[in-house]
mmCIF file of C-alpha atoms and ligand atoms in Angstrom:
data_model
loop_
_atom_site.group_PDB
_atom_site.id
_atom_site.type_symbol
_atom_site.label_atom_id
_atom_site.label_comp_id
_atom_site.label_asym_id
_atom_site.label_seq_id
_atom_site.Cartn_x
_atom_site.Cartn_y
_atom_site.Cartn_z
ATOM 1 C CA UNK A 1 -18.896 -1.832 -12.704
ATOM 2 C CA UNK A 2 -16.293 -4.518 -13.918
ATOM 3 C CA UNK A 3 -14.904 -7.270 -11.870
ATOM 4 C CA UNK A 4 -10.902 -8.160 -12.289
ATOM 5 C CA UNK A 5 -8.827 -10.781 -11.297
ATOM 6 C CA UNK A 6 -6.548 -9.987 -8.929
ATOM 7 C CA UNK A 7 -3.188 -11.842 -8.451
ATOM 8 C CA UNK A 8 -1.146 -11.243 -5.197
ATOM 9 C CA UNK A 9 1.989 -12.481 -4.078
ATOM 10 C CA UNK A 10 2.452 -11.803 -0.511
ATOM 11 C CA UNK A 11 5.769 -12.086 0.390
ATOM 12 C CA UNK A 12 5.584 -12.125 4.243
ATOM 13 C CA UNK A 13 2.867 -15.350 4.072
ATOM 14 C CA UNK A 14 4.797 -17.210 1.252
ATOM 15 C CA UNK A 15 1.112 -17.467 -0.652
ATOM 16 C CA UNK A 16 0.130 -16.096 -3.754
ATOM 17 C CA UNK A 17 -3.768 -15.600 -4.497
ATOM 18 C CA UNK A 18 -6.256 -14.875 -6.979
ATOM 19 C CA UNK A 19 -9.144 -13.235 -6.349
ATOM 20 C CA UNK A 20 -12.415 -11.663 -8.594
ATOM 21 C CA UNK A 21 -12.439 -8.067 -7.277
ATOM 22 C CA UNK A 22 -15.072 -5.609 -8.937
ATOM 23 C CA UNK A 23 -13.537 -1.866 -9.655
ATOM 24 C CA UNK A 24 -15.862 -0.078 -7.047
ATOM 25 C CA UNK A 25 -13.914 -2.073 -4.484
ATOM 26 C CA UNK A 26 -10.521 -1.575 -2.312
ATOM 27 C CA UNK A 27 -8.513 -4.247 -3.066
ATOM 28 C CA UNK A 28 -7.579 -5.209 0.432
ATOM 29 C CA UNK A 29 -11.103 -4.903 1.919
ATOM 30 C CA UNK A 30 -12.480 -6.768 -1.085
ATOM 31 C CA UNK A 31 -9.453 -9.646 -0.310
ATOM 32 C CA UNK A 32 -10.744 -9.942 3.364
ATOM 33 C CA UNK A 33 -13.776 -10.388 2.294
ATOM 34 C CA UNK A 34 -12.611 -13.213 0.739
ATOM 35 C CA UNK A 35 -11.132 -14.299 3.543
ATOM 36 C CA UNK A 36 -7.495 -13.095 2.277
ATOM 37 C CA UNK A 37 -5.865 -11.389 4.934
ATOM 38 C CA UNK A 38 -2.935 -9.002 3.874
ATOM 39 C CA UNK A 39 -0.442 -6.871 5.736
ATOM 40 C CA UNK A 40 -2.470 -3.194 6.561
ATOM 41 C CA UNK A 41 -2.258 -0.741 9.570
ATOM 42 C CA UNK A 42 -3.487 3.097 9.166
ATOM 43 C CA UNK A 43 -6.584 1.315 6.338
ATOM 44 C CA UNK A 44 -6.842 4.681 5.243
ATOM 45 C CA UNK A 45 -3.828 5.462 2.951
ATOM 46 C CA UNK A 46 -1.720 7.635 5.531
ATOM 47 C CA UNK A 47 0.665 4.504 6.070
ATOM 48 C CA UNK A 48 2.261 2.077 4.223
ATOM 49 C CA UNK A 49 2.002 -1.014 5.968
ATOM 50 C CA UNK A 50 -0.408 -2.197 2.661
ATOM 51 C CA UNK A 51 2.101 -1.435 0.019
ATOM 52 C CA UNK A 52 2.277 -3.591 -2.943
ATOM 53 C CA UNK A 53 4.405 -3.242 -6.679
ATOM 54 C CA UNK A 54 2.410 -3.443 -9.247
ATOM 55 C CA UNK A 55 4.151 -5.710 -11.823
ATOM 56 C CA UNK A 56 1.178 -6.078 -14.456
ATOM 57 C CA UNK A 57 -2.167 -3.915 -14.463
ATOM 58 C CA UNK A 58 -3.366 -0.991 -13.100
ATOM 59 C CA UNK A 59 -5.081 0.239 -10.025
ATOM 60 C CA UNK A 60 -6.870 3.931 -9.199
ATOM 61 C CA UNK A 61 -5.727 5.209 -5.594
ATOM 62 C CA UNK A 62 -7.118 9.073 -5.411
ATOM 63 C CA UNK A 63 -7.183 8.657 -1.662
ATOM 64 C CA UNK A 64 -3.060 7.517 -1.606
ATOM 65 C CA UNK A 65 -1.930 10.253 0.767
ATOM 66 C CA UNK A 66 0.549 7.832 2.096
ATOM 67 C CA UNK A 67 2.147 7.814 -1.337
ATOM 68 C CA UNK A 68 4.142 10.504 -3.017
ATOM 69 C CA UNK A 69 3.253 11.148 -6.911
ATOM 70 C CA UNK A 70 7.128 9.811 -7.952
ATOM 71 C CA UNK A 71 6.320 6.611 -5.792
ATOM 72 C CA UNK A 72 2.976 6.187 -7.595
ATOM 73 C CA UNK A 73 4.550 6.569 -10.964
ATOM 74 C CA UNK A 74 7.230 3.855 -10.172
ATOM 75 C CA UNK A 75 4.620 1.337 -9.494
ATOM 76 C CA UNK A 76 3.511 1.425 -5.913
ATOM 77 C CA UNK A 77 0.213 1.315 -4.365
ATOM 78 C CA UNK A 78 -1.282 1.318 -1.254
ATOM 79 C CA UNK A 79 -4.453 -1.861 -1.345
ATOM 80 C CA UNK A 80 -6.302 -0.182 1.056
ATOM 81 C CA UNK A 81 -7.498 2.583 -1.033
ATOM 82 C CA UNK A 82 -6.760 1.181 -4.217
ATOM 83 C CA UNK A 83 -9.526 0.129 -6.957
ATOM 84 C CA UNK A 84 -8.275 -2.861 -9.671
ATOM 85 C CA UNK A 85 -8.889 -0.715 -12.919
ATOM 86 C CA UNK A 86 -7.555 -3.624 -14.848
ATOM 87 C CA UNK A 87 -6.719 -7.001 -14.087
ATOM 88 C CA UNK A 88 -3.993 -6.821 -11.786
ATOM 89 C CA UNK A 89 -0.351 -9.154 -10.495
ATOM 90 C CA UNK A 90 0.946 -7.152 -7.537
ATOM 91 C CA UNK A 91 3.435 -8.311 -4.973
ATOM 92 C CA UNK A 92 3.318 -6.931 -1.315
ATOM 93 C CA UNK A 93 6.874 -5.275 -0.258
ATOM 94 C CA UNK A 94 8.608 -5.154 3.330
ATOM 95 C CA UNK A 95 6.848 -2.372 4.785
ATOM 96 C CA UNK A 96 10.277 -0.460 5.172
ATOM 97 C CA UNK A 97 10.896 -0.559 1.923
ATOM 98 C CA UNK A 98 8.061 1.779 1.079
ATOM 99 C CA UNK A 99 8.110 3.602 4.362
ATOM 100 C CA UNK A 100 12.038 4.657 3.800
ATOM 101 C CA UNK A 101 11.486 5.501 0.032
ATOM 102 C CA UNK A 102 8.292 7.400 1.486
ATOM 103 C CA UNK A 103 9.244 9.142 4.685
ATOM 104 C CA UNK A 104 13.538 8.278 4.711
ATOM 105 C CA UNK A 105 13.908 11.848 3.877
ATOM 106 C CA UNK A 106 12.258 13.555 6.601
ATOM 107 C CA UNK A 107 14.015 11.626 9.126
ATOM 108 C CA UNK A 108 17.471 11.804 7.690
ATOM 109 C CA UNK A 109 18.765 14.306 10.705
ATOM 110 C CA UNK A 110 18.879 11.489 13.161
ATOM 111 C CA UNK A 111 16.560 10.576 15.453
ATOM 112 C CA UNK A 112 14.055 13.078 17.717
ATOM 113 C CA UNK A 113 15.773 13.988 20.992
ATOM 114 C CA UNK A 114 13.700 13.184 23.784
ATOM 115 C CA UNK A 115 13.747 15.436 26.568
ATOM 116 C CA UNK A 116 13.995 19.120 24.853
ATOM 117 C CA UNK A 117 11.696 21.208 26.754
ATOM 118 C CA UNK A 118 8.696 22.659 25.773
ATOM 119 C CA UNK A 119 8.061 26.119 24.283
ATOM 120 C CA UNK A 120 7.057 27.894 27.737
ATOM 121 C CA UNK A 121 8.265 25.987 29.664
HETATM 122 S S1 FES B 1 -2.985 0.328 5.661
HETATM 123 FE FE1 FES B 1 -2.029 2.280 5.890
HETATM 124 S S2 FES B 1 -1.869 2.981 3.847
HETATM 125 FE FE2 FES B 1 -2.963 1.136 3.671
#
């Protein structure tokens, strides 16, 4: 196991902090530890609510569900289920950012209409 530092800019606090995360840990679990709290919803990778832009380093997020392979290779990850593989400067995003490049697609028809019934009924 190797510890890294960690820089974060969190854009909806203002702050930026630096923390000594080892690479077995998730980066926002091992920040809360710390008594860092950072933006998260789902804590399991499924949302985006925790999304950051990596801008130096490197980070390994098997469990990134939330993220698609194109948004992983551009430089996003999700803290919750991400382990610093190197020393790391990431900088949290407005969670619609991430959640239109991530999900915008699927939704482009307009919104769900309310009130279709039910198959049998
Ligand atoms: S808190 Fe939902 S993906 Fe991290």
């Amino acid at each position: 196991m190797t510890t890294h530092t960690v820089c974060i800019h969190d854009h909806q606090s203002g702050r930026t902090v630096r923390l000594q995360i080892a690479s077995d840990q998730y980066v926002l679990m091992a920040a809360e530890a710390q008594a860092v709290t950072l933006p998260y919803s789902c804590r399991n990778g499924a949302c985006t609510a925790c999304a950051v832009r990596i801008l130096e380093g490197d980070v390994h997020q098997p469990e990134a569900m939330g993220l698609s392979p194109e948004l992983k290779a551009q430089g996003y990850a999700l803290l919750c289920v991400s382990y610093p593989a190197s020393d790391l400067v990431v900088e949290t995003q407005n969670e619609d950012e991430v959640y239109e490049l991530q999900f915008g697609r699927y939704f482009g028809q307009g919104k769900v209409q309310a009130g279709l019934p039910l198959e049998g009924d």
